[in-house]
Every structure is written in C-alpha cells, then in structure tokens.
C-alpha cells in the first residue's frame, strides 16, 4: 500500500509522540524484518525485537514504554498500543481513499419499491429486490444479489458475488466479502419411517448487528422460525459455517473453517481459532477461547476458559494429559 506521511503527521493521527526527526517521511508499509529507508514498520511482538536493531525503516511504531537496548538511527512514533495503532492507521488511510458516490449501473436490477439512501453504489449486474431498504453510503458490488424485504444498513460494503436471501437484516458498517451467503436454509431434515428424509422449511431470517465483518465464502443459515443472530462487532473469517438458530455474542471472533451447528449459543468476546467445531444446542460462556481444531461437544458454563483438543478441555489439563500420552508412546 502506497502512502506519504511525515512522522509528525502519523503522531497526530495516532495520538502519539515523536522520538527523533519529526520530518522523517514514509512512502510504504513493510514488515519489520524487511525494513528499509522510506518504510513504516511497527514493533509489538518481542519475538521480532532483533529486527528493531538490524533494519533501518524511516519510522517505527512502538509502544510508549519501549526502551531500546541500543541507539536507533531512525525515528520512533510512540503510541499506547502499536498493533492497535497500525489497525487505526490502515483504517484511516482506507477511509481517506474511499470516495462515496452515487452510482446505478444500467445493467443492475432494482424496483420502484426499492429504497436507496444517499450515495449508494450499485455495481454492474447487481440485483436488489422489492421493498428492500439500503442505507446511506453503502457499496453494493458487481453481481451481488439482495432479495426482497431486506434491510441493509449505512456504510456497508458488499463485495462481488455476495448473496443475501429475502428478509435478511444487516446493520451499519458491515463488510461482507465475496461469495458469502446470508440466509440459506439450515440443514434441517426429519427422518421418515421408510428411511427417507423430509425437508424442514426455514421461514426465519438472519439478523446481523453493526460493525460486523464476514469473510469470503462464509455461509450463515436462516432460522426455522425466528432469527439466527450475529451480534455487534463480530468478526468471521473465510469459509466458516454458521447454522440455523445460532446466536453469536458481541465482539466474538472466529478464524477460517470454523463450523457451528444449529441452535448453539456463543457468548460475548469469545475467540474460536481455525477449524473449531461446535456441536448443536450448546451454550458457551463469555470470554471463552477455543484452540485450533478444538471440538466443543458440551456446555461451557465458566467464563474465561481456554480450551483445546477434541473433545475440548481446559488447556492446562490437556497439556498434562498430552505429556502422559507422549511419555507412554516414548516408552514403547
């Protein structure tokens, strides 16, 4: 990503302070291990401290309490949290480059009963159904499908190929990446005496809160009768599956290939690592962390636990068990 800022400007944007030459300029981002003149890097993880002294960026974002072990020949911008400051800076740059403009492609489909707010972008071959309401400054990319009776909030970004079934509700500042599907039928089938399966129709919807991001290829199923609910601030990675009737609490995050079965209730501020699987009809307490490939098969009632393994158990207990397994294997 190209940019051009002085250290003084960066400090002003990030509410930080300059340690060194305030006029030092940066024109690009690089990782700290690739630091060169003209680059802006950040240092937040102690594992990378060796690169603080071997590289020579023009500006390095660091935490306010960072004390270098030797003099540095370049400028530091000190902030409360370097990692968070980087995220804030990237957002600032992206917003400053984004030009909201009213656009209606002649190949897009919409109806007299469709309502658009101010400066909505409607890309080529997009479809927005009857009685759907789209908020101000929302960007609807090419080949997006939005069914009838939907409500899409303000300042949303729907990337190309997104599919939103009829009756869905999406809050403000929501980002949905390419080919995500919101509102498909859940996997509901009733067994019959003759061994066949009878489809259970799904008449509910999906309700997505504000400031949510949904990754490419992710699917969120509608409920049978009420709503599948994604809380405010939830971040969902690519290729995740959220089944019908699931409730996900505010600010929970999940990495790629996570699968949540029907009617599970996930608390607030949870972290689900890659390939986590959660069985249906369970309740998971707030602030729970589940490690990669963890499998949750029962209720997690105690808040703040870290779980690993399948079935997932307390991380410390798992490591003790693993040590025993390893020792027994080595004896053979």
Coordinates of C-alpha atoms in Angstrom, one line a residue:
X1 CA 0.0 0.0 0.0
X2 CA 1.4 3.4 -1.0
X3 CA 1.3 6.4 1.3
X4 CA 3.1 9.6 2.1
X5 CA 3.2 10.9 5.7
X6 CA 5.7 12.5 8.0
X7 CA 6.4 11.2 11.5
X8 CA 4.6 14.3 12.9
X9 CA 1.5 13.6 10.8
X10 CA 1.5 10.0 11.9
X11 CA 1.8 11.0 15.6
X12 CA -1.1 13.4 15.2
X13 CA -3.3 10.8 13.5
X14 CA -2.5 8.1 16.1
X15 CA -2.4 10.5 19.2
X16 CA 1.2 9.5 19.8
X17 CA 4.6 11.3 20.3
X18 CA 7.7 11.5 18.1
X19 CA 11.0 10.3 19.3
X20 CA 13.5 11.6 16.7
X21 CA 13.1 13.5 13.4
X22 CA 9.5 14.7 13.1
X23 CA 10.0 15.4 9.5
X24 CA 11.0 11.9 8.6
X25 CA 8.8 10.7 5.7
X26 CA 7.4 7.3 4.8
X27 CA 6.0 6.2 1.5
X28 CA 5.2 2.5 2.1
X29 CA 4.4 -0.1 4.7
X30 CA 6.8 -3.1 5.2
X31 CA 7.2 -5.8 7.7
X32 CA 9.8 -5.1 10.3
X33 CA 12.1 -7.8 9.0
X34 CA 12.1 -6.1 5.6
X35 CA 12.6 -2.6 6.9
X36 CA 14.2 -0.1 4.5
X37 CA 14.5 3.7 4.1
X38 CA 11.1 5.2 3.4
X39 CA 9.2 2.4 5.1
X40 CA 6.9 2.5 8.0
X41 CA 7.0 -0.6 10.3
X42 CA 5.6 -1.5 13.7
X43 CA 7.1 -3.4 16.6
X44 CA 4.7 -5.1 19.1
X45 CA 5.8 -8.7 19.5
X46 CA 9.0 -9.3 21.5
X47 CA 9.9 -12.2 19.2
X48 CA 10.8 -9.6 16.5
X49 CA 13.0 -7.4 18.6
X50 CA 16.2 -8.4 16.8
X51 CA 14.8 -6.7 13.6
X52 CA 14.5 -3.4 15.5
X53 CA 18.3 -3.2 15.5
X54 CA 19.1 -4.9 12.2
X55 CA 16.7 -2.9 10.0
X56 CA 16.5 0.7 9.2
X57 CA 13.0 2.0 8.5
X58 CA 12.3 5.7 8.3
X59 CA 9.6 5.4 11.1
X60 CA 8.8 2.6 13.5
X61 CA 5.6 2.5 15.6
X62 CA 6.3 1.3 19.1
X63 CA 4.6 1.1 22.4
X64 CA 5.2 4.1 24.7
X65 CA 7.0 2.0 27.3
X66 CA 9.5 0.5 24.8
X67 CA 13.1 1.1 25.8
X68 CA 15.7 0.2 23.0
X69 CA 18.8 -1.7 24.1
X70 CA 20.9 0.5 21.8
X71 CA 20.7 3.8 20.0
X72 CA 18.5 3.7 16.9
X73 CA 19.3 5.7 13.7
X74 CA 15.7 6.3 12.8
X75 CA 12.5 7.9 14.2
X76 CA 10.1 6.3 16.6
X77 CA 6.4 7.2 16.9
X78 CA 5.3 6.1 20.4
X79 CA 1.7 5.1 20.9
X80 CA -0.3 3.3 23.6
X81 CA -0.5 0.1 21.6
X82 CA 1.5 -0.3 18.4
X83 CA -0.6 -3.1 17.0
X84 CA -3.9 -1.3 17.6
X85 CA -2.4 1.9 16.2
X86 CA -1.4 0.1 13.0
X87 CA -5.0 -1.0 12.6
X88 CA -6.2 2.5 13.2
X89 CA -3.8 3.9 10.7
X90 CA -4.8 1.4 8.0
X91 CA -8.5 2.3 8.6
X92 CA -7.7 6.0 8.4
X93 CA -5.9 5.6 5.1
X94 CA -8.6 3.4 3.6
X95 CA -11.4 5.8 4.6
X96 CA -9.5 8.8 3.2
X97 CA -9.2 7.0 -0.1
X98 CA -12.7 5.8 -0.3
X99 CA -14.8 8.1 -2.4
X100 CA -18.5 7.6 -1.7
X101 CA -20.5 8.4 -4.8
X102 CA -23.9 7.7 -6.1
X103 CA -23.8 5.2 -9.0
X104 CA -26.5 3.0 -10.5
X105 CA -25.2 0.6 -13.2
X106 CA -27.6 0.4 -16.2
X107 CA -27.2 -3.4 -16.0
X108 CA -28.3 -3.7 -12.4
X109 CA -31.9 -4.6 -11.4
X110 CA -34.0 -2.7 -8.9
X111 CA -37.6 -1.8 -8.4
X112 CA -39.8 1.2 -7.7
X113 CA -40.4 -0.1 -4.2
X114 CA -36.6 -0.4 -3.6
X115 CA -35.3 2.4 -1.4
X116 CA -31.7 3.7 -1.6
X117 CA -30.2 6.2 0.8
X118 CA -27.6 8.8 -0.1
X119 CA -24.7 8.0 -2.4
X120 CA -25.3 4.3 -2.7
X121 CA -23.1 2.5 -5.2
X122 CA -24.9 -0.2 -7.2
X123 CA -22.5 -2.3 -9.4
X124 CA -23.0 -4.0 -12.7
X125 CA -25.4 -6.9 -12.8
X126 CA -26.4 -6.5 -9.1
X127 CA -30.0 -7.3 -8.1
X128 CA -31.8 -5.6 -5.3
X129 CA -35.3 -6.9 -4.6
X130 CA -38.7 -5.3 -4.0
X131 CA -39.2 -3.3 -0.8
X132 CA -35.6 -3.6 0.2
X133 CA -34.1 -0.6 2.0
X134 CA -30.4 0.2 1.6
X135 CA -28.8 2.8 3.9
X136 CA -26.6 5.8 3.1
X137 CA -23.1 5.4 1.5
X138 CA -23.4 1.6 1.1
X139 CA -21.4 0.0 -1.6
X140 CA -23.1 -2.9 -3.5
X141 CA -20.5 -4.6 -5.7
X142 CA -20.9 -6.3 -9.0
X143 CA -23.1 -9.4 -9.3
X144 CA -24.5 -9.0 -5.7
X145 CA -27.9 -10.5 -5.1
X146 CA -30.1 -9.0 -2.4
X147 CA -33.6 -10.4 -2.1
X148 CA -36.9 -8.7 -1.4
X149 CA -37.8 -7.2 2.0
X150 CA -34.2 -6.9 3.2
X151 CA -32.8 -4.1 5.3
X152 CA -29.2 -3.1 4.7
X153 CA -27.6 -0.5 6.9
X154 CA -25.4 2.5 6.2
X155 CA -21.8 2.4 5.1
X156 CA -21.8 -1.3 4.4
X157 CA -19.6 -2.9 1.8
X158 CA -20.9 -5.9 -0.1
X159 CA -18.2 -7.4 -2.3
X160 CA -18.9 -9.0 -5.7
X161 CA -20.9 -12.2 -5.6
X162 CA -22.4 -11.8 -2.2
X163 CA -25.9 -13.5 -1.9
X164 CA -28.4 -12.2 0.6
X165 CA -31.7 -14.0 0.7
X166 CA -35.1 -12.3 1.2
X167 CA -35.9 -10.9 4.6
X168 CA -32.4 -10.5 6.0
X169 CA -31.4 -7.6 8.3
X170 CA -27.9 -6.2 8.2
X171 CA -26.7 -3.4 10.5
X172 CA -24.4 -0.4 9.8
X173 CA -20.7 -0.6 8.9
X174 CA -20.9 -4.3 7.9
X175 CA -18.4 -5.7 5.5
X176 CA -19.3 -8.9 3.6
X177 CA -16.6 -10.4 1.4
X178 CA -17.0 -12.1 -2.0
X179 CA -19.3 -15.1 -2.4
X180 CA -20.6 -15.1 1.2
X181 CA -24.2 -16.4 1.5
X182 CA -26.5 -14.9 4.1
X183 CA -29.8 -16.6 4.8
X184 CA -29.7 -20.0 3.1
X185 CA -31.8 -22.8 4.6
X186 CA -30.4 -24.6 7.5
X187 CA -29.6 -28.3 7.4
X188 CA -33.0 -29.4 8.8
X189 CA -34.4 -32.7 7.7
X190 CA -36.9 -35.0 9.6
X191 CA -36.3 -38.8 9.3
X192 CA -39.2 -40.8 7.9
X193 CA -40.4 -44.3 8.7
X194 CA -39.3 -45.5 5.2
X195 CA -35.7 -44.2 5.8
X196 CA -36.1 -41.1 3.7
X197 CA -35.7 -37.5 4.9
X198 CA -38.3 -34.8 4.8
X199 CA -37.1 -31.2 4.4
X200 CA -38.0 -28.8 7.2
X201 CA -38.8 -25.4 5.7
X202 CA -37.0 -22.4 7.1
X203 CA -39.1 -19.3 7.4
X204 CA -37.0 -17.2 9.7
X205 CA -34.1 -14.9 8.9
X206 CA -30.6 -13.7 9.8
X207 CA -30.1 -10.5 11.8
X208 CA -26.5 -9.1 11.7
X209 CA -25.5 -6.3 14.1
X210 CA -23.3 -3.3 13.5
X211 CA -19.6 -3.3 12.7
X212 CA -19.5 -6.9 11.7
X213 CA -17.1 -8.4 9.1
X214 CA -17.9 -11.7 7.3
X215 CA -15.2 -13.4 5.3
X216 CA -15.3 -14.7 1.7
X217 CA -17.2 -17.9 1.1
X218 CA -18.8 -18.0 4.6
X219 CA -22.4 -19.2 4.9
X220 CA -24.9 -18.1 7.6
X221 CA -28.1 -20.0 7.6
X222 CA -31.6 -18.6 8.4
X223 CA -33.5 -19.9 11.3
X224 CA -36.5 -22.1 11.1
X225 CA -39.0 -19.7 12.7
X226 CA -37.1 -16.8 14.4
X227 CA -33.7 -15.4 13.8
X228 CA -30.1 -16.5 13.5
X229 CA -28.3 -13.6 15.3
X230 CA -24.8 -12.2 14.8
X231 CA -24.0 -9.6 17.5
X232 CA -22.3 -6.3 17.1
X233 CA -18.6 -6.3 16.4
X234 CA -18.4 -9.9 15.4
X235 CA -15.6 -10.9 13.1
X236 CA -15.9 -14.0 11.0
X237 CA -13.1 -15.3 8.8
X238 CA -13.3 -17.0 5.4
X239 CA -15.1 -20.3 4.8
X240 CA -17.0 -20.5 8.1
X241 CA -20.4 -22.2 8.5
X242 CA -23.0 -20.7 10.9
X243 CA -26.0 -23.0 11.1
X244 CA -29.7 -22.1 11.8
X245 CA -30.8 -20.6 15.1
X246 CA -27.3 -19.9 16.2
X247 CA -26.7 -16.8 18.4
X248 CA -23.2 -15.2 18.5
X249 CA -22.5 -12.6 21.1
X250 CA -20.9 -9.2 20.6
X251 CA -17.3 -9.0 19.7
X252 CA -16.7 -12.7 19.2
X253 CA -14.2 -13.6 16.6
X254 CA -13.6 -16.9 14.7
X255 CA -10.9 -18.0 12.3
X256 CA -11.3 -19.8 9.0
X257 CA -13.1 -23.2 8.6
X258 CA -14.9 -22.9 11.9
X259 CA -18.3 -24.7 12.0
X260 CA -21.1 -24.0 14.4
X261 CA -24.0 -26.4 14.4
X262 CA -27.7 -25.4 14.9
X263 CA -29.1 -23.6 17.9
X264 CA -25.7 -23.2 19.6
X265 CA -25.3 -20.0 21.7
X266 CA -21.8 -18.4 21.7
X267 CA -21.1 -15.8 24.3
X268 CA -19.5 -12.4 24.0
X269 CA -15.8 -11.8 23.4
X270 CA -15.1 -15.4 22.6
X271 CA -12.2 -16.5 20.3
X272 CA -12.6 -19.5 18.1
X273 CA -9.4 -20.5 16.3
X274 CA -9.1 -22.2 12.9
X275 CA -11.2 -25.3 12.2
X276 CA -13.0 -25.2 15.5
X277 CA -16.2 -27.3 15.6
X278 CA -19.1 -26.7 17.9
X279 CA -22.0 -29.1 18.2
X280 CA -25.6 -28.0 18.2
X281 CA -27.7 -26.8 21.2
X282 CA -24.7 -26.0 23.4
X283 CA -24.1 -22.8 25.4
X284 CA -20.6 -21.3 25.5
X285 CA -19.8 -18.7 28.2
X286 CA -18.4 -15.2 27.5
X287 CA -14.7 -14.8 27.0
X288 CA -14.1 -18.4 26.1
X289 CA -11.1 -19.3 23.8
X290 CA -11.1 -22.5 21.8
X291 CA -7.8 -23.5 20.2
X292 CA -7.3 -24.6 16.6
X293 CA -9.2 -27.8 15.7
X294 CA -10.9 -27.8 19.1
X295 CA -14.2 -29.7 19.3
X296 CA -16.8 -28.5 21.7
X297 CA -19.4 -31.1 22.5
X298 CA -21.0 -29.8 25.7
X299 CA -21.9 -26.6 27.5
X300 CA -19.1 -24.3 28.7
X301 CA -20.6 -22.6 31.7
X302 CA -17.4 -21.0 33.2
X303 CA -16.4 -17.7 31.7
X304 CA -12.8 -17.0 30.6
X305 CA -11.6 -20.5 30.0
X306 CA -9.1 -21.6 27.3
X307 CA -9.9 -25.0 25.8
X308 CA -8.0 -27.2 23.4
X309 CA -8.4 -30.7 21.9
X310 CA -11.3 -32.7 20.7
X311 CA -13.4 -33.0 22.8
X312 CA -12.1 -29.6 24.0
X313 CA -11.0 -29.5 27.6
X314 CA -9.1 -27.0 29.8
X315 CA -5.8 -26.2 28.1
X316 CA -3.6 -26.9 31.2
X317 CA -5.4 -30.2 31.8
X318 CA -4.9 -31.1 28.1
X319 CA -1.1 -30.4 28.3
X320 CA -0.8 -32.6 31.3
X321 CA -2.7 -35.4 29.5
X322 CA -0.5 -34.8 26.4
X323 CA 2.6 -35.2 28.4
X324 CA 1.4 -38.6 29.7
X325 CA 0.5 -39.7 26.2
X326 CA 3.8 -38.7 24.9
X327 CA 5.7 -40.4 27.7
X328 CA 3.8 -43.6 27.2
X329 CA 4.5 -43.6 23.5
X330 CA 8.2 -43.0 24.0
X331 CA 8.4 -45.9 26.4
X332 CA 7.3 -48.2 23.6

